[in-house]
XYZ file of C-alpha atoms in Angstrom:
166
model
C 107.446 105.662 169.127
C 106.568 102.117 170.408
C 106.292 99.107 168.853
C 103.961 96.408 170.612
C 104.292 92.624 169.503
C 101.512 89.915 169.689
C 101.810 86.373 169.475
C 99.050 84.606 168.528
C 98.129 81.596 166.613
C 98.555 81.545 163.357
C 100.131 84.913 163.091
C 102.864 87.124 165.096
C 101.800 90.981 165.124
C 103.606 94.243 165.523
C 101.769 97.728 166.056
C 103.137 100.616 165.815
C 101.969 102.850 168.864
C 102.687 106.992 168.893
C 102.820 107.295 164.225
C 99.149 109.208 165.395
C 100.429 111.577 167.474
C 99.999 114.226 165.215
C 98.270 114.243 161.308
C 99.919 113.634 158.656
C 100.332 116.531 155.872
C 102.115 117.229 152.789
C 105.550 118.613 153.120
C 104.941 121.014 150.581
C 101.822 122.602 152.817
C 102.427 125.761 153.949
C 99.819 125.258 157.176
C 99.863 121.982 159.235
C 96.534 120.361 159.516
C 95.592 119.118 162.972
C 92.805 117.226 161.847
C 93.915 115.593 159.040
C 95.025 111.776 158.308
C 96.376 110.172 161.246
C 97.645 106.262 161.108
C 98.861 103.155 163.118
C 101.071 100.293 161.144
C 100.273 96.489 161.748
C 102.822 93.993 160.506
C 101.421 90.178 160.518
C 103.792 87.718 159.907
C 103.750 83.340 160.388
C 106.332 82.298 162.966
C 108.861 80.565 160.730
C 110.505 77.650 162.515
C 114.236 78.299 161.178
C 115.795 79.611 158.073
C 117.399 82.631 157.390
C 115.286 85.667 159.335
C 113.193 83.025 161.444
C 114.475 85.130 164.662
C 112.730 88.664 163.432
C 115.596 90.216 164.822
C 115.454 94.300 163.930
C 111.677 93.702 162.748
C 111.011 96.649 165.793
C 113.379 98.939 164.343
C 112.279 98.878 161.069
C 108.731 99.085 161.751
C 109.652 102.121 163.724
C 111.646 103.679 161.428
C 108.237 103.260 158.968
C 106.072 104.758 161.255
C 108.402 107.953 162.226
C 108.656 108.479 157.893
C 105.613 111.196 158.648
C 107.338 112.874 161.016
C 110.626 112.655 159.462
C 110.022 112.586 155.684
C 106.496 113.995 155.379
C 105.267 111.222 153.896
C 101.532 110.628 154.620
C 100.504 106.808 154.844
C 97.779 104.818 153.248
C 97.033 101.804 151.151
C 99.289 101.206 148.487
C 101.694 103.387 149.400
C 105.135 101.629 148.925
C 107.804 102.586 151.655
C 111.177 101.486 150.817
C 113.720 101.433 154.113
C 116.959 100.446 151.463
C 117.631 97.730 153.835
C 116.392 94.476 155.023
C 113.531 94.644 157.707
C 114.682 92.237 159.787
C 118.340 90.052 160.237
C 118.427 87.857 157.142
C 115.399 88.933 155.280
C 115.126 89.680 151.600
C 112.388 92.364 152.328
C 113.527 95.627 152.432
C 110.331 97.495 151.586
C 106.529 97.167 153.063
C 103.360 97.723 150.943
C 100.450 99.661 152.956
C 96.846 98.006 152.591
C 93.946 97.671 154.815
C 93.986 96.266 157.408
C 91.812 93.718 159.630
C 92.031 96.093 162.601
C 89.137 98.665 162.958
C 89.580 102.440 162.323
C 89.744 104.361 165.814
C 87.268 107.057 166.247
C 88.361 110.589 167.163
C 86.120 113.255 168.835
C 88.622 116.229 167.138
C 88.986 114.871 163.535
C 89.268 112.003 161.442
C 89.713 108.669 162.656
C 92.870 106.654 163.429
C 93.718 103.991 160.617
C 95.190 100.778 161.348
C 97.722 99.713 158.077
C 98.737 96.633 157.504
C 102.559 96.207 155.817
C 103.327 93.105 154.118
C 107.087 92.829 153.524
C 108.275 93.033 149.826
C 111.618 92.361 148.087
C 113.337 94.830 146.031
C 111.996 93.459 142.818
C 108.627 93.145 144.386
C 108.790 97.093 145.390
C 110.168 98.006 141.287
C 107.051 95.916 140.264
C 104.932 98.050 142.492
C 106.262 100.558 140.712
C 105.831 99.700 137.583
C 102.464 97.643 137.773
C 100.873 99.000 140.484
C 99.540 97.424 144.159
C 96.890 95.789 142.568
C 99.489 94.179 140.320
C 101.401 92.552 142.605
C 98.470 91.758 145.371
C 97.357 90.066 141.994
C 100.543 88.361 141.451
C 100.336 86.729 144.929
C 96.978 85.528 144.760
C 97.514 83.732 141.585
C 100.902 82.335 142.708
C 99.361 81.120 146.453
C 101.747 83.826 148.042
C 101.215 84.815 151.948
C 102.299 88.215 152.021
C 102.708 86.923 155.794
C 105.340 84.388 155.243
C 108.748 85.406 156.234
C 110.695 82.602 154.222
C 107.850 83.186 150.675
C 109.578 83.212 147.726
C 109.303 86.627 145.486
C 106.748 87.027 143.372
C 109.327 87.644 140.743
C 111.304 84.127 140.997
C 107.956 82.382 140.802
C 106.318 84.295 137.732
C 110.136 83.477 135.987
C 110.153 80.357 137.068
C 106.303 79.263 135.659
């Protein structure tokens, strides 16, 4: 697995290369699919100046530890899928979880099956990812438009702190 980083202006990106290697199938199959569901993760964040996390340090690891979870766990990425790593994604951050949408980037045509998808994961907080849970994607995408949240922030507030403290 390799992650690739991008700096741009306004935005900071990190692709996973190698999570399409092989399709992604349910655990509980009995046959492996070749041509099944195959994806790439994209992780877009601001540059933040200073603050706690402004350095992205880990941000590689974890994003590579999220793409290997079909390999390792089974699980098969798409949107809305929550993916909780139990730890922060980067030195300092309060995000220890990602939420799986669409993402800007262009599927990748395959002559042998379906096409490679591109995910985008914006970093959520724990109470962000029991929100998910309880509320759904929608919810909390939602929640962040109403609120003026950029998923892409590093140093954005929770949803949570903002909807208790309006």
């Amino acid at each position: 697995m390799t992650i690739q980083r991008w700096v741009g202006e306004p935005l900071v990106a990190f692709a996973s290369v190698g999570c399409s290697r092989h399709a992604m199938t349910d655990p509980n199959a009995l046959l492996t699919v070749e041509d099944g569901p195959r994806a790439e993760v994209v992780l877009e964040l601001s540059p933040a100046a200073d603050g706690p996390g402004a350095a992205l340090d880990g941000v590689h690891r974890s994003l590579a530890i999220l793409a290997a979870t079909p390999a390792v766990e089974g699980l098969v990425l798409a949107p809305d899928a929550l993916v909780d790593l139990g730890a922060p994604l980067w030195a300092g951050a309060p995000f220890t979880a990602v939420l799986l949408g669409e993402s800007a980037v262009p599927d990748l045509a395959r002559a042998d099956g379906e096409p490679v998808r591109f995910l985008r994961a914006d970093p959520i907080t724990a109470n962000e990812a029991a929100w998910v849970r309880l509320k759904g994607a929608a919810a909390l995408r939602e929640a962040w438009a109403e609120a003026g949240i950029d998923p892409a922030d590093p140093g954005r507030p929770a949803v949570r702190a903002v909807h208790d403290a309006g």
